[in-house]
Short mmCIF file of C-alpha atoms and ligand atoms in Angstrom, two decimals:
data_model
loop_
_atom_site.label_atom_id
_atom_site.label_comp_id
_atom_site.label_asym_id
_atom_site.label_seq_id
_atom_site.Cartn_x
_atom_site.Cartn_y
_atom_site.Cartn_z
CA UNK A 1 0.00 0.00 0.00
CA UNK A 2 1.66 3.70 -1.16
CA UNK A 3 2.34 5.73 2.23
CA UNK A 4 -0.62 8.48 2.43
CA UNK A 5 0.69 11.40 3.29
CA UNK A 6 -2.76 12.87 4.04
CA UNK A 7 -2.73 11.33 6.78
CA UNK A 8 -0.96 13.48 8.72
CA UNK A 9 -1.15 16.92 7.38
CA UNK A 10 -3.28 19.36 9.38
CA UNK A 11 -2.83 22.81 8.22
CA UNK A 12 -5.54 22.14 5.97
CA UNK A 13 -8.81 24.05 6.69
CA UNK A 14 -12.17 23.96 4.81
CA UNK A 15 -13.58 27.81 3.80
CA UNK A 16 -17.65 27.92 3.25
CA UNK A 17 -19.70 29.93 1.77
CA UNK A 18 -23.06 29.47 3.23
CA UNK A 19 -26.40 30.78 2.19
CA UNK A 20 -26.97 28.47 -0.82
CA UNK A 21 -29.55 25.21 -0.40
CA UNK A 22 -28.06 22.04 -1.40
CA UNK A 23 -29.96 20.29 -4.43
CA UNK A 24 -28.87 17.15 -6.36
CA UNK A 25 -27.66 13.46 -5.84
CA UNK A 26 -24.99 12.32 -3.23
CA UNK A 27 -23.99 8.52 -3.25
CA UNK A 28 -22.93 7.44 0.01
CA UNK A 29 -19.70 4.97 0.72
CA UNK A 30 -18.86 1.96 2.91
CA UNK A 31 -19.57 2.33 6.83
CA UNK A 32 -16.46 3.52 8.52
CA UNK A 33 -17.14 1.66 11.74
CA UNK A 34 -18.68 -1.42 9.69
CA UNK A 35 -14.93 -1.51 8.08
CA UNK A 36 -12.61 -0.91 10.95
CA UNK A 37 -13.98 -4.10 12.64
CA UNK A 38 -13.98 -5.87 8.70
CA UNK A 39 -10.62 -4.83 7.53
CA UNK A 40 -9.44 -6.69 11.31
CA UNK A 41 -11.34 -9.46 11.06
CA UNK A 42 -9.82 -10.17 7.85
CA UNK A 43 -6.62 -10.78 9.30
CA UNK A 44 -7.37 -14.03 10.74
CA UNK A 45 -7.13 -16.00 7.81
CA UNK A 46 -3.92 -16.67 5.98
CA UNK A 47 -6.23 -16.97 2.68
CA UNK A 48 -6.46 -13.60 0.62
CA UNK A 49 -10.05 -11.70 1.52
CA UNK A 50 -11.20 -9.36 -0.95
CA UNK A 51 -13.31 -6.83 0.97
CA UNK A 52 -15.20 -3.89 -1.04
CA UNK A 53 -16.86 -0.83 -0.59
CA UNK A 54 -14.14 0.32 1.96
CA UNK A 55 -14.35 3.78 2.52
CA UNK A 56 -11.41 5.74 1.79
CA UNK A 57 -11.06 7.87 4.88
CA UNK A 58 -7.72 8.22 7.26
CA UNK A 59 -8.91 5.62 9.78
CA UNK A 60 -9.36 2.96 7.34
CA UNK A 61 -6.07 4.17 6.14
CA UNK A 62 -4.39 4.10 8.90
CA UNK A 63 -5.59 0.46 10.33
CA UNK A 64 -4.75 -0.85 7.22
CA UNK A 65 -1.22 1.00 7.98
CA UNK A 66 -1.02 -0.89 10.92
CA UNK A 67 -2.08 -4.39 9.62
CA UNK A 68 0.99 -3.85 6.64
CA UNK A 69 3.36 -3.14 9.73
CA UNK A 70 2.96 -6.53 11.06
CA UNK A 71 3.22 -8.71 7.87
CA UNK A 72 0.31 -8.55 6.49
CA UNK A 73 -0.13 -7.40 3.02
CA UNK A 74 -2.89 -4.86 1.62
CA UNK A 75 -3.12 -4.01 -2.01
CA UNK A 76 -5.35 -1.51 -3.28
CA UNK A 77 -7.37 -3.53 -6.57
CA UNK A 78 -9.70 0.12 -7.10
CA UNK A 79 -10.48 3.14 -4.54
CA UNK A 80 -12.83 0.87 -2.53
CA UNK A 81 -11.54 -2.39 -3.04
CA UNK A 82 -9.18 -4.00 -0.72
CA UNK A 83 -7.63 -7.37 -0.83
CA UNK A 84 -5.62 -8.36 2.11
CA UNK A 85 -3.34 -11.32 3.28
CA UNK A 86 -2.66 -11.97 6.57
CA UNK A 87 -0.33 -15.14 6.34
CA UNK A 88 2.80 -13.11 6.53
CA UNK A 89 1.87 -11.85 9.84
CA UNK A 90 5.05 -12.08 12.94
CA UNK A 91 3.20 -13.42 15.53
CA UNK A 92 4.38 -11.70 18.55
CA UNK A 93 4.86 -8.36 16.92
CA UNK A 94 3.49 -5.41 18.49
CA UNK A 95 1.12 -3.13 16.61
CA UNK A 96 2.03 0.27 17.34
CA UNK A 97 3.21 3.10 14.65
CA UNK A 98 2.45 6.84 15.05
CA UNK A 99 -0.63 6.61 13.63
CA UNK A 100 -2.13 3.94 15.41
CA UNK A 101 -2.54 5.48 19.11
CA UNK A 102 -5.07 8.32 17.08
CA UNK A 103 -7.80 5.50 16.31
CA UNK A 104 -9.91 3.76 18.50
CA UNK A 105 -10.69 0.97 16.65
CA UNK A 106 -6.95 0.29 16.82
CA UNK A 107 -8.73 -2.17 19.57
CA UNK A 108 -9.61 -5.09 17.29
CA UNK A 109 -6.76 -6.11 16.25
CA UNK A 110 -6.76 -7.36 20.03
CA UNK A 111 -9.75 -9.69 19.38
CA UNK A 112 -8.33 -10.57 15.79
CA UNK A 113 -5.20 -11.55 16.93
CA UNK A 114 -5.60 -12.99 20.22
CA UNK A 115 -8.15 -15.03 18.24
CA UNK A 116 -5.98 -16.22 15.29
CA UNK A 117 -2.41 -16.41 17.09
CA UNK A 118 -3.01 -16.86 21.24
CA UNK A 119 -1.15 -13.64 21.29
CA UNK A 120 -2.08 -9.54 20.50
CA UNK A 121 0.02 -6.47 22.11
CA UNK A 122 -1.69 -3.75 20.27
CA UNK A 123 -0.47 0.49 21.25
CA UNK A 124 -4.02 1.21 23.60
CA UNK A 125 -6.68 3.30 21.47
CA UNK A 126 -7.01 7.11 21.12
CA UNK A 127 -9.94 8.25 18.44
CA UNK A 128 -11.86 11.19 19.04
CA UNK A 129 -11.25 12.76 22.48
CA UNK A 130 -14.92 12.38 23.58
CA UNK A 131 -14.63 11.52 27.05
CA UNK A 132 -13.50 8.52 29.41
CA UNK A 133 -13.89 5.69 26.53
CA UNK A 134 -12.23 2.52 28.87
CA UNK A 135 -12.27 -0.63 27.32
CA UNK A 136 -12.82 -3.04 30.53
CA UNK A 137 -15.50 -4.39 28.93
CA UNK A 138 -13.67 -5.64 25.77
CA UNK A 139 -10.69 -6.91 28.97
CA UNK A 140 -13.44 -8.74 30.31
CA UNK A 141 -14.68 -10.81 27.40
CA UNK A 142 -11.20 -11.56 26.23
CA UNK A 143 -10.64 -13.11 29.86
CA UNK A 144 -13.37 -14.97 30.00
CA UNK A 145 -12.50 -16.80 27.00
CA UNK A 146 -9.69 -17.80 28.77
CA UNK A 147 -6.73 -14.92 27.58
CA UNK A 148 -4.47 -13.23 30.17
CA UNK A 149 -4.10 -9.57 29.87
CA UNK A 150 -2.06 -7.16 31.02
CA UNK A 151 -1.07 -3.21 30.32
CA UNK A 152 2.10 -2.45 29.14
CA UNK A 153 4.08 0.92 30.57
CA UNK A 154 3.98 3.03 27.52
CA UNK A 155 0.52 2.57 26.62
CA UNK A 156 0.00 -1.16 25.01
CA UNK A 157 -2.36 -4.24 25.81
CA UNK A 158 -1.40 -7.59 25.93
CA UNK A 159 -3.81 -10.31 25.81
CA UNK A 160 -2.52 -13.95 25.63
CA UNK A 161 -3.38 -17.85 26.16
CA UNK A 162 -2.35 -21.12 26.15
CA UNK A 163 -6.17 -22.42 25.33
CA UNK A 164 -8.89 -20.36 24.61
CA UNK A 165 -12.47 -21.45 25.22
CA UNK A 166 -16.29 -20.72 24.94
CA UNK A 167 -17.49 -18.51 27.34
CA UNK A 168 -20.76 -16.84 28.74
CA UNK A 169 -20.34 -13.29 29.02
CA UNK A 170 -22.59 -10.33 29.96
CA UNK A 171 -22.00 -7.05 28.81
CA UNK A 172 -22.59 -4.42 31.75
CA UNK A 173 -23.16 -1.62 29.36
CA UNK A 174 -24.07 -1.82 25.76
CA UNK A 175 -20.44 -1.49 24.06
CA UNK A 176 -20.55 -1.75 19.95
CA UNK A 177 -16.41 -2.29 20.29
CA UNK A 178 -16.82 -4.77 22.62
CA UNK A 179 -19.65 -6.91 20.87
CA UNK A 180 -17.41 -6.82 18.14
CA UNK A 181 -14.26 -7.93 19.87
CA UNK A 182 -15.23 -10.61 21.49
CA UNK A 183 -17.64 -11.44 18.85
CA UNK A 184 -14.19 -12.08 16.59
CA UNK A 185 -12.01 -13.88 19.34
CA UNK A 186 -15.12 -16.06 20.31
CA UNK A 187 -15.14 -17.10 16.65
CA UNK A 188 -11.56 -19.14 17.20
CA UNK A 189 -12.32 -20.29 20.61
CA UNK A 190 -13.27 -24.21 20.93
CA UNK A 191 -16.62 -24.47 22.45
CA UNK A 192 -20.00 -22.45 22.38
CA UNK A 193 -20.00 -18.61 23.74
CA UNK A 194 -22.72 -16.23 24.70
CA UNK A 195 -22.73 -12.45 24.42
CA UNK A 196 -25.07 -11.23 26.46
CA UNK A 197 -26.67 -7.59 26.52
CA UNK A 198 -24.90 -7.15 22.73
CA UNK A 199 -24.90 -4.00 20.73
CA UNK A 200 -27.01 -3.90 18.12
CA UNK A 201 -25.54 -1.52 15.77
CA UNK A 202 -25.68 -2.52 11.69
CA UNK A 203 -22.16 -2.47 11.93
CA UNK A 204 -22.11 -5.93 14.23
CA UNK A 205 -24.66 -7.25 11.99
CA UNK A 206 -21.81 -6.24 8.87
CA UNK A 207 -19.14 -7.66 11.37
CA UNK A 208 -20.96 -10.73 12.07
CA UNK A 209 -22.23 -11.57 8.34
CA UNK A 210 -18.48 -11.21 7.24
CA UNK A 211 -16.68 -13.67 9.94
CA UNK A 212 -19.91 -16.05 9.10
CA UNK A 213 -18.47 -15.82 5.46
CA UNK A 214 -15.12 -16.44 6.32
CA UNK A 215 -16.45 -19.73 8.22
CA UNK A 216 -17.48 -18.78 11.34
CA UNK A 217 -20.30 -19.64 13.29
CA UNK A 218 -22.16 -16.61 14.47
CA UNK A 219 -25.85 -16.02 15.61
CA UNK A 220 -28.32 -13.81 16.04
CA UNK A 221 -26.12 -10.42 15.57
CA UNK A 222 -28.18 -7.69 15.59
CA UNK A 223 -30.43 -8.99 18.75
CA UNK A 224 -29.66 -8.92 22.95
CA UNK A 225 -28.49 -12.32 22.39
CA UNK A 226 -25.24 -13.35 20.46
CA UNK A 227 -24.17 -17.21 20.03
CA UNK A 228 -20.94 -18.06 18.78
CA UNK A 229 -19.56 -21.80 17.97
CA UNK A 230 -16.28 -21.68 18.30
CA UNK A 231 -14.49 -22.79 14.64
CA UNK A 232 -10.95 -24.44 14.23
CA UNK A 233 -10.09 -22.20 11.29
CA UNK A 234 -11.38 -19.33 8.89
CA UNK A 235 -11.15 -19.00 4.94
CA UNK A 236 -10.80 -16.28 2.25
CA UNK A 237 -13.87 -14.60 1.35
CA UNK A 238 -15.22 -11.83 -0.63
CA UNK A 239 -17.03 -9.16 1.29
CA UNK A 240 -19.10 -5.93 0.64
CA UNK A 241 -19.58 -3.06 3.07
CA UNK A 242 -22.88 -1.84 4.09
CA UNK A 243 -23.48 1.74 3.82
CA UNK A 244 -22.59 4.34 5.84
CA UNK A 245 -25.58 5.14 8.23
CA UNK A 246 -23.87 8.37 9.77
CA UNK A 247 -22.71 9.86 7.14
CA UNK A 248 -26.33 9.28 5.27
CA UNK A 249 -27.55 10.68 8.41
CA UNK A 250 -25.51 13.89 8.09
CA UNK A 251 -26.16 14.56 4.50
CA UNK A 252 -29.95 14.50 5.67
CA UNK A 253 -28.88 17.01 8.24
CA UNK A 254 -26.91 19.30 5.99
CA UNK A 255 -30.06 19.36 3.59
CA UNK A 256 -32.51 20.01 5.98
CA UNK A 257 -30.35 22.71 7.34
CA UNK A 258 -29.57 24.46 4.09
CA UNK A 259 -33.68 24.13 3.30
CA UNK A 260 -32.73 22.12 0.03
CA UNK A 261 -33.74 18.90 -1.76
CA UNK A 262 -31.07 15.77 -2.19
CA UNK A 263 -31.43 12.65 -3.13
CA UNK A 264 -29.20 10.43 -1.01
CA UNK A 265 -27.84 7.47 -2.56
CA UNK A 266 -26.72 4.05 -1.76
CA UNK A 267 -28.23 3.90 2.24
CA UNK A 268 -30.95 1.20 3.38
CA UNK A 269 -33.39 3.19 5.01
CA UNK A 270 -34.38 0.94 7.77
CA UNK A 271 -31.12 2.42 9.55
CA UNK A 272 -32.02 5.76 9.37
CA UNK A 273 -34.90 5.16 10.53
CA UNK A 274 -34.26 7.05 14.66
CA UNK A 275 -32.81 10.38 11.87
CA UNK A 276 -35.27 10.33 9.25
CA UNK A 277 -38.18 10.42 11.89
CA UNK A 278 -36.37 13.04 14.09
CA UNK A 279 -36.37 15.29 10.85
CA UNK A 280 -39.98 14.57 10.08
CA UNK A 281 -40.96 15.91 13.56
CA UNK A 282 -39.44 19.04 12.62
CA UNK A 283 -41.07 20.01 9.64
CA UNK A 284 -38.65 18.38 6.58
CA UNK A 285 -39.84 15.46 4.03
CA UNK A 286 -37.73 12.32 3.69
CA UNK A 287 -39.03 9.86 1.44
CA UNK A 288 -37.76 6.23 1.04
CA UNK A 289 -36.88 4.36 -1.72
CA UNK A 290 -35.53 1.08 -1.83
CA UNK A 291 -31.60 1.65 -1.40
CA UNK A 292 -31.65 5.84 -1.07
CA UNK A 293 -33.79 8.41 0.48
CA UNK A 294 -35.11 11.85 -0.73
CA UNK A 295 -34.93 14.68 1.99
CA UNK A 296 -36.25 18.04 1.28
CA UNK A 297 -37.22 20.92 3.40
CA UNK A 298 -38.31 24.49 3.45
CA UNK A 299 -39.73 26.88 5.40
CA UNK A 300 -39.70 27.43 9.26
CA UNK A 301 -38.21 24.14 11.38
CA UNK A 302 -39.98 22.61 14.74
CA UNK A 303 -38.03 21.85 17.61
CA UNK A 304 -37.76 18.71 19.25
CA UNK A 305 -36.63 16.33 21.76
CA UNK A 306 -33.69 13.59 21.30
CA UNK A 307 -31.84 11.49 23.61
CA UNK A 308 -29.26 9.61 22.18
CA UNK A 309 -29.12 5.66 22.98
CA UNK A 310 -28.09 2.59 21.42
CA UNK A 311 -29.37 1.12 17.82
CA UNK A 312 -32.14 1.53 17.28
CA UNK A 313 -32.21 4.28 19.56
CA UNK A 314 -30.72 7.56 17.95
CA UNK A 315 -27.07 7.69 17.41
CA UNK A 316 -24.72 9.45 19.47
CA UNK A 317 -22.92 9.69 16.36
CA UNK A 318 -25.63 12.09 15.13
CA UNK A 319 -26.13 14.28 17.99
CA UNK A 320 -23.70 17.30 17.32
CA UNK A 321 -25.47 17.09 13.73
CA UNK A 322 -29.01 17.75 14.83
CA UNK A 323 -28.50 20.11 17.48
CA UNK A 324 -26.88 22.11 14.98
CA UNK A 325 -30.07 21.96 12.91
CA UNK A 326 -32.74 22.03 16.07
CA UNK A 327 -30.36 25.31 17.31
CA UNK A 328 -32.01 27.10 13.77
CA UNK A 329 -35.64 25.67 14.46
CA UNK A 330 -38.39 27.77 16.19
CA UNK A 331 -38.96 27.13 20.32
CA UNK A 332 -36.78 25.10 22.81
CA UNK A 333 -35.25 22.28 21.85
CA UNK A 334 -33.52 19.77 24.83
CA UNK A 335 -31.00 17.01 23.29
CA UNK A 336 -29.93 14.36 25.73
CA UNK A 337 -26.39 12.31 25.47
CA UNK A 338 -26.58 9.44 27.52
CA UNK A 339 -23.45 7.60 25.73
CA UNK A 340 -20.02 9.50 26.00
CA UNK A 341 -19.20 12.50 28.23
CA UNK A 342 -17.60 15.56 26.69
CA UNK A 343 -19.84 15.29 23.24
CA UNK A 344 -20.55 18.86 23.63
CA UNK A 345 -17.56 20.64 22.68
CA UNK A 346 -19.28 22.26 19.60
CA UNK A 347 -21.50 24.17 21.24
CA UNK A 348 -18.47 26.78 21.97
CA UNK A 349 -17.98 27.03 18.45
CA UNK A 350 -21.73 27.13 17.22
CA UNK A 351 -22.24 30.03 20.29
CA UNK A 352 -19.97 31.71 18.12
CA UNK A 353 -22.37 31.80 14.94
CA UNK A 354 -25.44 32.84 16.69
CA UNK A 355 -26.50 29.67 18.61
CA UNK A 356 -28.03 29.78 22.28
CA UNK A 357 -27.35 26.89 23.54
CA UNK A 358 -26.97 26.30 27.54
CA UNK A 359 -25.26 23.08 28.20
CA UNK A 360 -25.78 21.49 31.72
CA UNK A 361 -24.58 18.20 32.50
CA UNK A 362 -25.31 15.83 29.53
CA UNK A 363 -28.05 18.03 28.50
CA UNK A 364 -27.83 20.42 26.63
CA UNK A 365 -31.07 23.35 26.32
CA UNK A 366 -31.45 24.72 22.61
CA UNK A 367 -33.31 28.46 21.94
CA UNK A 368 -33.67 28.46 18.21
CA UNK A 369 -32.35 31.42 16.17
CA UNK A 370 -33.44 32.54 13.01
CA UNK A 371 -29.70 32.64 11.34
CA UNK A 372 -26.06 31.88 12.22
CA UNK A 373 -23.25 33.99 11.21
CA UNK A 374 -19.77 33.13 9.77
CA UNK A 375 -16.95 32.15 12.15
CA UNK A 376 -13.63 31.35 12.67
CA UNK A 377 -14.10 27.66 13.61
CA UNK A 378 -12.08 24.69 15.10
CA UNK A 379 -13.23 21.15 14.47
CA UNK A 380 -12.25 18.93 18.19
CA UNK A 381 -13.53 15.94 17.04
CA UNK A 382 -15.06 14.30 13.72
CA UNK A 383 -19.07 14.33 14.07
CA UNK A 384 -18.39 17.64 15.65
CA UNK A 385 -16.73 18.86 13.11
CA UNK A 386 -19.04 17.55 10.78
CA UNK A 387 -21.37 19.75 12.49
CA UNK A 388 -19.25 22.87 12.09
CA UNK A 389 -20.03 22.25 8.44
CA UNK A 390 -23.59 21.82 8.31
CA UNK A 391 -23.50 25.19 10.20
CA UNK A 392 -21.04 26.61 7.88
CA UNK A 393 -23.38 25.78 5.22
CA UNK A 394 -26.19 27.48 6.53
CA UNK A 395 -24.84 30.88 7.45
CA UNK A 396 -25.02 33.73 6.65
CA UNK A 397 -21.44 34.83 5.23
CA UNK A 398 -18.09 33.03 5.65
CA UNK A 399 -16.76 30.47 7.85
CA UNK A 400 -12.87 28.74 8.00
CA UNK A 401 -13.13 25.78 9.82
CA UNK A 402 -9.26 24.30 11.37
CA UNK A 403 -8.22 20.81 12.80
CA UNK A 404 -10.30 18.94 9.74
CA UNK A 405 -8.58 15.78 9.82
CA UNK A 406 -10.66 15.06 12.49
CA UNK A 407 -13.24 15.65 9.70
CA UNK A 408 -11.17 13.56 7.04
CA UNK A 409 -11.07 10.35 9.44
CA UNK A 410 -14.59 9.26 8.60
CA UNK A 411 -15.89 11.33 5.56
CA UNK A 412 -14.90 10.60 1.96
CA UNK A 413 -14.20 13.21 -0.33
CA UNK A 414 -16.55 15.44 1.86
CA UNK A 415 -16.02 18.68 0.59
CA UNK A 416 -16.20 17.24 -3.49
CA UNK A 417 -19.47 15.81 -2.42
CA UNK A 418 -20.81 19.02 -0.75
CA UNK A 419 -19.50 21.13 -4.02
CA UNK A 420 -21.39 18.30 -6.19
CA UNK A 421 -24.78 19.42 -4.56
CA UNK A 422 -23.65 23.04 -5.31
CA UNK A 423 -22.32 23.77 -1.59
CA UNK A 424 -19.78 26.40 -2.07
CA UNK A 425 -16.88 24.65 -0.17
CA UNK A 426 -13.27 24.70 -0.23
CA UNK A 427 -9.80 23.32 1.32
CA UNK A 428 -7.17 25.70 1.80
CA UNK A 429 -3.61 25.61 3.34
CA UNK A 430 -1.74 28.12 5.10
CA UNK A 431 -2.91 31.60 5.96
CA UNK A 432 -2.77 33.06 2.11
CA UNK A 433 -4.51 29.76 0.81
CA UNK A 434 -7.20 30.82 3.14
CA UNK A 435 -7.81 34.13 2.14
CA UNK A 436 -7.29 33.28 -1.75
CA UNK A 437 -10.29 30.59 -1.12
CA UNK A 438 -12.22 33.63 1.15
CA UNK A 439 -11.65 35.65 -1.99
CA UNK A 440 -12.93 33.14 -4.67
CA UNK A 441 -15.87 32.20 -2.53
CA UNK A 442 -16.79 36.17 -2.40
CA UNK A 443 -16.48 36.29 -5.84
CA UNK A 444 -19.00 33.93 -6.97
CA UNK A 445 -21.64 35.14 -8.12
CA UNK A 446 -24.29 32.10 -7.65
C1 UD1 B 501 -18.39 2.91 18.64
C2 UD1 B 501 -18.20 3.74 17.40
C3 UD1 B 501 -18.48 5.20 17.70
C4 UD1 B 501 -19.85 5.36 18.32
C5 UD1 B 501 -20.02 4.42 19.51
C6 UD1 B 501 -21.44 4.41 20.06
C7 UD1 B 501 -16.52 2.52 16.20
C8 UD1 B 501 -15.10 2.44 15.76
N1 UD1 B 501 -16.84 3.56 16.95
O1 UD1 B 501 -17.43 3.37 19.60
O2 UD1 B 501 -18.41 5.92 16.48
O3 UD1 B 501 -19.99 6.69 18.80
O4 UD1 B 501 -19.71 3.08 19.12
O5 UD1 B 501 -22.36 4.10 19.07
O6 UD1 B 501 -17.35 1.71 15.86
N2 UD1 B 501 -17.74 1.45 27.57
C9 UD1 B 501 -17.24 1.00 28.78
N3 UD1 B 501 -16.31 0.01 28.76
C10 UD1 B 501 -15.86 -0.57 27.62
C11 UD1 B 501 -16.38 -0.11 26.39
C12 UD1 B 501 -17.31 0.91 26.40
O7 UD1 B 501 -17.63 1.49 29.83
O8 UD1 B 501 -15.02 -1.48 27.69
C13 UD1 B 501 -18.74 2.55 27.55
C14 UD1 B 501 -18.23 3.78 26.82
O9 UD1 B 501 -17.49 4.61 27.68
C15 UD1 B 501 -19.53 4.41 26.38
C16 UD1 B 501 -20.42 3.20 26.09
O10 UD1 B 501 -19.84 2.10 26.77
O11 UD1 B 501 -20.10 5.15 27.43
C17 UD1 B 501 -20.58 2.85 24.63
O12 UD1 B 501 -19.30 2.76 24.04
P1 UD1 B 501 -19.01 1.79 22.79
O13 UD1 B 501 -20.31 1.35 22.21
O14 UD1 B 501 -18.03 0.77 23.22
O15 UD1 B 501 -18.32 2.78 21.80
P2 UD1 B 501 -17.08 2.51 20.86
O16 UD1 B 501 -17.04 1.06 20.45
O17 UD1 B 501 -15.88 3.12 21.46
#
């Protein structure tokens, strides 16, 4: 795989124009989160997997990075299409480069490998800095399949055994990681094992249906109640990606916000399902076709409530998104996050457009406004930055927004696709790329 330099630049800033409803088609890629836990899993047979509709974003990048740094070998057939090896794997090797640490999902290549070899020591996660994110609950499923773990000074895990075996484990809290991570250990573990209290996310369905193709045993993903036979080996497979739910979910946002009319492509509706009704309830149209959805709105928005919770609750994922819409709709508004801590960081930088927004505790108390202004904005994490840009879109004047590789790790080509639906967006680098793009963006007369 050709090093990426993208991946670490971050003087890059996006400069919006806002003001201008979005209209067209948008065709939506792989599921980020679907992939992470796919393009691991795929390591745990030394046949060659074939795995499409990957979305090309940094953290698929950079796990795929990490998986080459071991042994493994990742060759690029198109844009989407990835085939992967993972015979050459060093068992024993630790996976740790400077790239690693930054994603979360740098966690299953625990499962994967403790799985396939007995043996994983894997640099501990980072990802979006959206409050205490432990990972006990993954420690405790990997121990009660019989692994030893232990934390390494300078920031690794190791998890090892001698045998591993079925298990019956119960998830305290609903965890998609650690559904996932056991789910993929569990798969090489002699003996029958029970996930109890599961995530139910579409991604663990993807996750699921993809081991079950390489040969495992896997049931009833996407319930409570997961049952996994353990296998003695797994086989090469080829594999396609569901769609990506969130960022579906924020192109519906972005339209609704900008009062326009897109037709979002490639999504299966059923998972929109918690979004598309949230945006019905405040005044915007979202029709459903089989594999894409019209949204359309004009006109005064309604506010609402939302409390994010697991599938098929609303997505955490989504909150910064809507608030940023239900901050421009008439009334009060009250958006609940009962996942992470700290998933209100945007409000700083939306109070800066125009927004009233009183955050206390994990609530957070919306006044609508009729308008946001142009800002000066800094992305701290990637739905929140996301958010920056629906906002951007919608205001009145210009807006820079900094830090967007937080943006870049889980949206594809997200300013091309915003310009394709007529958004007036741009990337610029450095202080005179900025005010060259300011100047262009002026300039236009549409
Ligand atoms: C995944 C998604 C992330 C999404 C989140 C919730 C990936 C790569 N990331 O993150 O985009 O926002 O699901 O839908 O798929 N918890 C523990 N102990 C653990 C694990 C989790 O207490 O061992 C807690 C977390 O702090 C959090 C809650 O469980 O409060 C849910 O977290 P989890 O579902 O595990 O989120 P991630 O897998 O990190």
């Amino acid at each position: 795989m050709k090093d990426d330099n993208k991946l670490s630049k971050n003087d890059e800033q996006y400069v919006i124009r806002g003001g201008r409803s979005l209209e067209g088609e948008v065709v939506i890629a792989g599921a980020k989160n679907a992939a992470l836990g796919i393009l691991a899993a795929a390591v745990m047979t030394d046949d060659k997997v074939t795995i499409e509709n990957v979305p090309y974003v940094s953290d698929t990048r950079t796990l795929l990075k990490a998986i080459e740094n071991i042994g493994a070998t990742v060759e690029y057939k198109d844009r989407h299409t990835v085939v992967i090896c993972g015979k050459g794997i060093r068992e024993g090797q630790p996976v740790d480069d400077e790239y690693i640490r930054r994603i979360r999902a740098s966690y299953y290549l625990i499962g994967a490998l403790l799985g396939k070899h007995r043996y994983a020591n894997v640099a501990l996660p980072g990802g979006c800095d959206i409050g205490s994110r432990p990972i006990d609950l993954h420690i405790k499923g990997f121990e009660k399949l019989g692994a030893k773990t232990e934390i390494v000074p300078g920031g690794s895990i190791i998890a090892e055994a001698e045998e591993l075996h079925g298990a019956h484990i119960y998830l305290d809290t609903v965890s998609v990681g650690a559904t996932i991570n056991i789910m993929m250990a569990a798969s090489l573990s002699p003996g029958k094992t029970t996930i109890e209290n599961a995530a139910k996310e579409p991604h663990i369905v993807d996750v699921a249906n993809f081991l079950n193709t390489m040969g495992a045993n896997i049931k009833g993903a996407g319930t409570d109640v997961i049952r996994v036979r353990g296998v003695e080996k797994l086989h090469g497979a080829e594999y396609s990606i569901i769609p990506d739910q969130i960022e579906a979910g924020t192109f519906m946002a972005m339209t609704v916000a900008t009062r326009g009319n897109v037709l979002i492509k490639n999504v299966i509706p059923k998972h929109l399902e918690a979004i598309s009704s949230k945006l019905v309830e405040m005044g915007a149209h979202v029709i459903e076709y089989d594999d894409s959805v019209r949204v359309m709105a004009d006109g005064a928005l309604r506010s609402t409530q939302i409390k994010t919770l697991p599938y098929p609750g609303f997505p955490t994922d989504m909150q910064a998104q809507m608030a940023t819409i239900l901050a421009l709709s008439e009334g009060t508004s009250i958006v609940t996050e009962s996942i992470f801590e700290n998933r209100f960081r945007y409000v700083a930088e939306l109070a800066r457009m125009g927004a009233q927004i009183r955050v206390e505790g994990n609530t957070a108390i919306i006044t609508g406004v009729k308008k946001y202004g142009g800002a000066m904005l800094r992305a701290s994490d990637l739905r929140a930055g996301a958010a920056l840009v629906i906002a951007a879109l919608s205001a009145e004047g210009i807006s820079t927004i900094e830090d967007i590789q937080y943006i870049k790790r889980g949206y594809e080509d997200f300013d091309e696709k915003i310009r394709g639906l007529g958004g007036k967006m741009l990337i610029a680098n450095g202080e005179k790329g900025v005010q060259r793009a300011k100047l262009e963006l002026a300039s236009s007369t549409d």
